[in-house]
Amino acid sequence: MNRLQSLARGGLLGRYLSVGVTGASVESIVVLALTATALTGSLVAKAVGAEISISLMFVLNDRWTFADAGAAGIRSFVDRFLRSHAVRAVGLAVGFVVLIALTDFVTVSVRLAGLELWPTLANLIGIGTGFAVNYIGEGLFTWNPAET
């Protein structure tokens, strides 16, 4: 089985998506807690929330989604952790590029109850694109399910 085909096996995508929803929830709670209590501004809160979320998602994916992949030992764990962060940085950048492209270079207006929803929809498209990049990148570079 090749590396890409292995990503479609046995519910990996569903588990990865579940972990992602958990991570997004944790990040949102951290951002809310830090901004609602005026401990920090939204950008710092986003950075703190993202790091906590990415680290949590790595552990959950390492122990559940891709539990059969990756060698044992602390050195291997740290290596996967660092590769995961690199993959996530690429996914985040892709999400930003999609958002910027759709909001700055595409003229679309989606209004509901007087609210302009296009930036939010464009962000969701960016998140979805980033998710795809992250899933493929994590499966190919952080963990390699084809080797299990």
PDB file of C-alpha atoms in Angstrom:
ATOM      1  CA  MET A   1       0.000   0.000   0.000  1.00  0.00           C
ATOM      2  CA  ASN A   2       1.447   3.400  -0.910  1.00  0.00           C
ATOM      3  CA  ARG A   3       1.706   6.254   1.561  1.00  0.00           C
ATOM      4  CA  LEU A   4      -1.301   8.230   0.281  1.00  0.00           C
ATOM      5  CA  GLN A   5      -3.536   5.146   0.100  1.00  0.00           C
ATOM      6  CA  SER A   6      -2.663   4.304   3.686  1.00  0.00           C
ATOM      7  CA  LEU A   7      -4.174   7.618   4.829  1.00  0.00           C
ATOM      8  CA  ALA A   8      -7.590   6.433   3.627  1.00  0.00           C
ATOM      9  CA  ARG A   9      -7.592   3.269   5.758  1.00  0.00           C
ATOM     10  CA  GLY A  10      -9.378   2.369   8.952  1.00  0.00           C
ATOM     11  CA  GLY A  11     -10.941   5.589  10.093  1.00  0.00           C
ATOM     12  CA  LEU A  12      -7.755   7.666  10.245  1.00  0.00           C
ATOM     13  CA  LEU A  13      -9.475  10.667   8.691  1.00  0.00           C
ATOM     14  CA  GLY A  14     -12.377  10.493  11.159  1.00  0.00           C
ATOM     15  CA  ARG A  15     -10.036  10.262  14.128  1.00  0.00           C
ATOM     16  CA  TYR A  16      -7.886  13.090  12.775  1.00  0.00           C
ATOM     17  CA  LEU A  17     -10.990  15.251  12.283  1.00  0.00           C
ATOM     18  CA  SER A  18     -12.177  14.470  15.836  1.00  0.00           C
ATOM     19  CA  VAL A  19      -8.797  15.503  17.205  1.00  0.00           C
ATOM     20  CA  GLY A  20      -8.978  18.692  15.132  1.00  0.00           C
ATOM     21  CA  VAL A  21     -12.385  19.593  16.552  1.00  0.00           C
ATOM     22  CA  THR A  22     -10.999  19.022  20.050  1.00  0.00           C
ATOM     23  CA  GLY A  23      -8.012  21.227  19.270  1.00  0.00           C
ATOM     24  CA  ALA A  24     -10.174  24.008  17.845  1.00  0.00           C
ATOM     25  CA  SER A  25     -12.361  23.880  20.949  1.00  0.00           C
ATOM     26  CA  VAL A  26      -9.373  24.087  23.284  1.00  0.00           C
ATOM     27  CA  GLU A  27      -7.879  26.959  21.292  1.00  0.00           C
ATOM     28  CA  SER A  28     -11.183  28.837  21.415  1.00  0.00           C
ATOM     29  CA  ILE A  29     -11.462  28.363  25.181  1.00  0.00           C
ATOM     30  CA  VAL A  30      -7.894  29.611  25.704  1.00  0.00           C
ATOM     31  CA  VAL A  31      -8.478  32.663  23.488  1.00  0.00           C
ATOM     32  CA  LEU A  32     -11.723  33.432  25.295  1.00  0.00           C
ATOM     33  CA  ALA A  33     -10.155  33.001  28.732  1.00  0.00           C
ATOM     34  CA  LEU A  34      -7.154  35.198  27.947  1.00  0.00           C
ATOM     35  CA  THR A  35      -9.087  37.964  26.211  1.00  0.00           C
ATOM     36  CA  ALA A  36     -12.171  37.989  28.461  1.00  0.00           C
ATOM     37  CA  THR A  37     -10.013  38.402  31.546  1.00  0.00           C
ATOM     38  CA  ALA A  38      -7.945  41.095  29.795  1.00  0.00           C
ATOM     39  CA  LEU A  39      -4.761  39.113  30.425  1.00  0.00           C
ATOM     40  CA  THR A  40      -3.658  39.710  26.842  1.00  0.00           C
ATOM     41  CA  GLY A  41      -4.772  40.901  23.430  1.00  0.00           C
ATOM     42  CA  SER A  42      -6.271  38.684  20.768  1.00  0.00           C
ATOM     43  CA  LEU A  43      -3.070  38.044  18.789  1.00  0.00           C
ATOM     44  CA  VAL A  44      -1.097  36.878  21.819  1.00  0.00           C
ATOM     45  CA  ALA A  45      -4.117  34.870  22.974  1.00  0.00           C
ATOM     46  CA  LYS A  46      -4.319  33.271  19.507  1.00  0.00           C
ATOM     47  CA  ALA A  47      -0.613  32.377  19.611  1.00  0.00           C
ATOM     48  CA  VAL A  48      -0.884  30.846  23.106  1.00  0.00           C
ATOM     49  CA  GLY A  49      -4.102  29.029  22.228  1.00  0.00           C
ATOM     50  CA  ALA A  50      -2.670  27.733  18.957  1.00  0.00           C
ATOM     51  CA  GLU A  51       0.464  26.353  20.640  1.00  0.00           C
ATOM     52  CA  ILE A  52      -1.540  24.636  23.384  1.00  0.00           C
ATOM     53  CA  SER A  53      -3.961  23.275  20.786  1.00  0.00           C
ATOM     54  CA  ILE A  54      -1.260  22.081  18.372  1.00  0.00           C
ATOM     55  CA  SER A  55       0.638  20.366  21.191  1.00  0.00           C
ATOM     56  CA  LEU A  56      -2.531  18.680  22.478  1.00  0.00           C
ATOM     57  CA  MET A  57      -3.517  17.561  18.983  1.00  0.00           C
ATOM     58  CA  PHE A  58      -0.042  16.127  18.441  1.00  0.00           C
ATOM     59  CA  VAL A  59      -0.283  14.019  21.602  1.00  0.00           C
ATOM     60  CA  LEU A  60      -3.812  12.827  20.748  1.00  0.00           C
ATOM     61  CA  ASN A  61      -2.825  11.978  17.171  1.00  0.00           C
ATOM     62  CA  ASP A  62       0.371  10.279  18.348  1.00  0.00           C
ATOM     63  CA  ARG A  63      -1.459   8.136  20.905  1.00  0.00           C
ATOM     64  CA  TRP A  64      -4.745   7.534  19.038  1.00  0.00           C
ATOM     65  CA  THR A  65      -4.988   8.479  15.348  1.00  0.00           C
ATOM     66  CA  PHE A  66      -1.533   7.249  14.349  1.00  0.00           C
ATOM     67  CA  ALA A  67      -0.886   5.021  17.381  1.00  0.00           C
ATOM     68  CA  ASP A  68       0.536   2.247  15.200  1.00  0.00           C
ATOM     69  CA  ALA A  69       3.006   4.571  13.460  1.00  0.00           C
ATOM     70  CA  GLY A  70       6.290   5.957  14.685  1.00  0.00           C
ATOM     71  CA  ALA A  71       9.049   4.408  16.712  1.00  0.00           C
ATOM     72  CA  ALA A  72       9.032   4.275  20.504  1.00  0.00           C
ATOM     73  CA  GLY A  73      11.360   6.384  22.610  1.00  0.00           C
ATOM     74  CA  ILE A  74      11.704  10.005  23.607  1.00  0.00           C
ATOM     75  CA  ARG A  75      13.989  10.946  20.705  1.00  0.00           C
ATOM     76  CA  SER A  76      11.483   9.643  18.162  1.00  0.00           C
ATOM     77  CA  PHE A  77       8.624  11.356  20.030  1.00  0.00           C
ATOM     78  CA  VAL A  78      10.442  14.723  19.998  1.00  0.00           C
ATOM     79  CA  ASP A  79      11.299  14.284  16.317  1.00  0.00           C
ATOM     80  CA  ARG A  80       7.630  13.663  15.473  1.00  0.00           C
ATOM     81  CA  PHE A  81       6.623  16.637  17.658  1.00  0.00           C
ATOM     82  CA  LEU A  82       8.954  18.970  15.749  1.00  0.00           C
ATOM     83  CA  ARG A  83       7.902  17.611  12.347  1.00  0.00           C
ATOM     84  CA  SER A  84       4.253  18.033  13.356  1.00  0.00           C
ATOM     85  CA  HIS A  85       4.853  21.680  14.214  1.00  0.00           C
ATOM     86  CA  ALA A  86       6.540  22.232  10.838  1.00  0.00           C
ATOM     87  CA  VAL A  87       3.614  20.614   9.014  1.00  0.00           C
ATOM     88  CA  ARG A  88       1.104  22.678  11.018  1.00  0.00           C
ATOM     89  CA  ALA A  89       2.999  25.873  10.171  1.00  0.00           C
ATOM     90  CA  VAL A  90       2.608  25.062   6.470  1.00  0.00           C
ATOM     91  CA  GLY A  91      -1.102  24.297   6.947  1.00  0.00           C
ATOM     92  CA  LEU A  92      -1.602  27.565   8.818  1.00  0.00           C
ATOM     93  CA  ALA A  93       0.210  29.502   6.084  1.00  0.00           C
ATOM     94  CA  VAL A  94      -1.967  27.853   3.428  1.00  0.00           C
ATOM     95  CA  GLY A  95      -5.070  28.831   5.398  1.00  0.00           C
ATOM     96  CA  PHE A  96      -3.912  32.449   5.554  1.00  0.00           C
ATOM     97  CA  VAL A  97      -3.089  32.514   1.823  1.00  0.00           C
ATOM     98  CA  VAL A  98      -6.533  31.136   0.954  1.00  0.00           C
ATOM     99  CA  LEU A  99      -8.222  33.674   3.247  1.00  0.00           C
ATOM    100  CA  ILE A 100      -6.246  36.579   1.790  1.00  0.00           C
ATOM    101  CA  ALA A 101      -6.818  35.406  -1.782  1.00  0.00           C
ATOM    102  CA  LEU A 102     -10.556  35.008  -1.286  1.00  0.00           C
ATOM    103  CA  THR A 103     -11.066  38.274   0.583  1.00  0.00           C
ATOM    104  CA  ASP A 104      -8.611  40.540  -1.251  1.00  0.00           C
ATOM    105  CA  PHE A 105      -8.800  39.263  -4.835  1.00  0.00           C
ATOM    106  CA  VAL A 106     -12.303  37.810  -5.185  1.00  0.00           C
ATOM    107  CA  THR A 107     -15.311  40.100  -5.140  1.00  0.00           C
ATOM    108  CA  VAL A 108     -18.032  38.163  -3.353  1.00  0.00           C
ATOM    109  CA  SER A 109     -20.680  39.322  -0.951  1.00  0.00           C
ATOM    110  CA  VAL A 110     -22.725  36.972   1.194  1.00  0.00           C
ATOM    111  CA  ARG A 111     -25.101  38.823   3.463  1.00  0.00           C
ATOM    112  CA  LEU A 112     -27.468  37.493   6.086  1.00  0.00           C
ATOM    113  CA  ALA A 113     -29.461  39.651   8.488  1.00  0.00           C
ATOM    114  CA  GLY A 114     -27.309  42.634   7.550  1.00  0.00           C
ATOM    115  CA  LEU A 115     -24.044  40.838   8.286  1.00  0.00           C
ATOM    116  CA  GLU A 116     -21.336  40.302   5.686  1.00  0.00           C
ATOM    117  CA  LEU A 117     -20.473  36.604   5.937  1.00  0.00           C
ATOM    118  CA  TRP A 118     -17.960  36.271   3.103  1.00  0.00           C
ATOM    119  CA  PRO A 119     -14.839  36.779   5.281  1.00  0.00           C
ATOM    120  CA  THR A 120     -16.080  34.080   7.665  1.00  0.00           C
ATOM    121  CA  LEU A 121     -16.891  31.709   4.803  1.00  0.00           C
ATOM    122  CA  ALA A 122     -13.519  32.445   3.191  1.00  0.00           C
ATOM    123  CA  ASN A 123     -11.837  31.669   6.506  1.00  0.00           C
ATOM    124  CA  LEU A 124     -13.698  28.347   6.704  1.00  0.00           C
ATOM    125  CA  ILE A 125     -12.505  27.496   3.193  1.00  0.00           C
ATOM    126  CA  GLY A 126      -8.974  28.354   4.338  1.00  0.00           C
ATOM    127  CA  ILE A 127      -9.360  26.179   7.424  1.00  0.00           C
ATOM    128  CA  GLY A 128     -10.589  23.290   5.271  1.00  0.00           C
ATOM    129  CA  THR A 129      -7.690  23.694   2.863  1.00  0.00           C
ATOM    130  CA  GLY A 130      -5.231  23.895   5.768  1.00  0.00           C
ATOM    131  CA  PHE A 131      -6.837  20.792   7.290  1.00  0.00           C
ATOM    132  CA  ALA A 132      -6.222  18.840   4.073  1.00  0.00           C
ATOM    133  CA  VAL A 133      -2.592  20.008   3.958  1.00  0.00           C
ATOM    134  CA  ASN A 134      -2.133  19.109   7.635  1.00  0.00           C
ATOM    135  CA  TYR A 135      -3.703  15.649   7.296  1.00  0.00           C
ATOM    136  CA  ILE A 136      -1.636  14.690   4.276  1.00  0.00           C
ATOM    137  CA  GLY A 137       1.520  16.268   5.701  1.00  0.00           C
ATOM    138  CA  GLU A 138       1.096  14.651   9.105  1.00  0.00           C
ATOM    139  CA  GLY A 139       0.428  11.265   7.514  1.00  0.00           C
ATOM    140  CA  LEU A 140       3.385  11.478   5.153  1.00  0.00           C
ATOM    141  CA  PHE A 141       5.988  13.283   7.235  1.00  0.00           C
ATOM    142  CA  THR A 142       5.119  13.182  10.932  1.00  0.00           C
ATOM    143  CA  TRP A 143       3.823   9.632  11.015  1.00  0.00           C
ATOM    144  CA  ASN A 144       4.034   7.196   8.143  1.00  0.00           C
ATOM    145  CA  PRO A 145       1.094   4.787   8.357  1.00  0.00           C
ATOM    146  CA  ALA A 146       2.341   2.909   5.270  1.00  0.00           C
ATOM    147  CA  GLU A 147       5.233   1.572   7.327  1.00  0.00           C
ATOM    148  CA  THR A 148       2.989  -0.020   9.966  1.00  0.00           C
TER     149      THR A 148
END
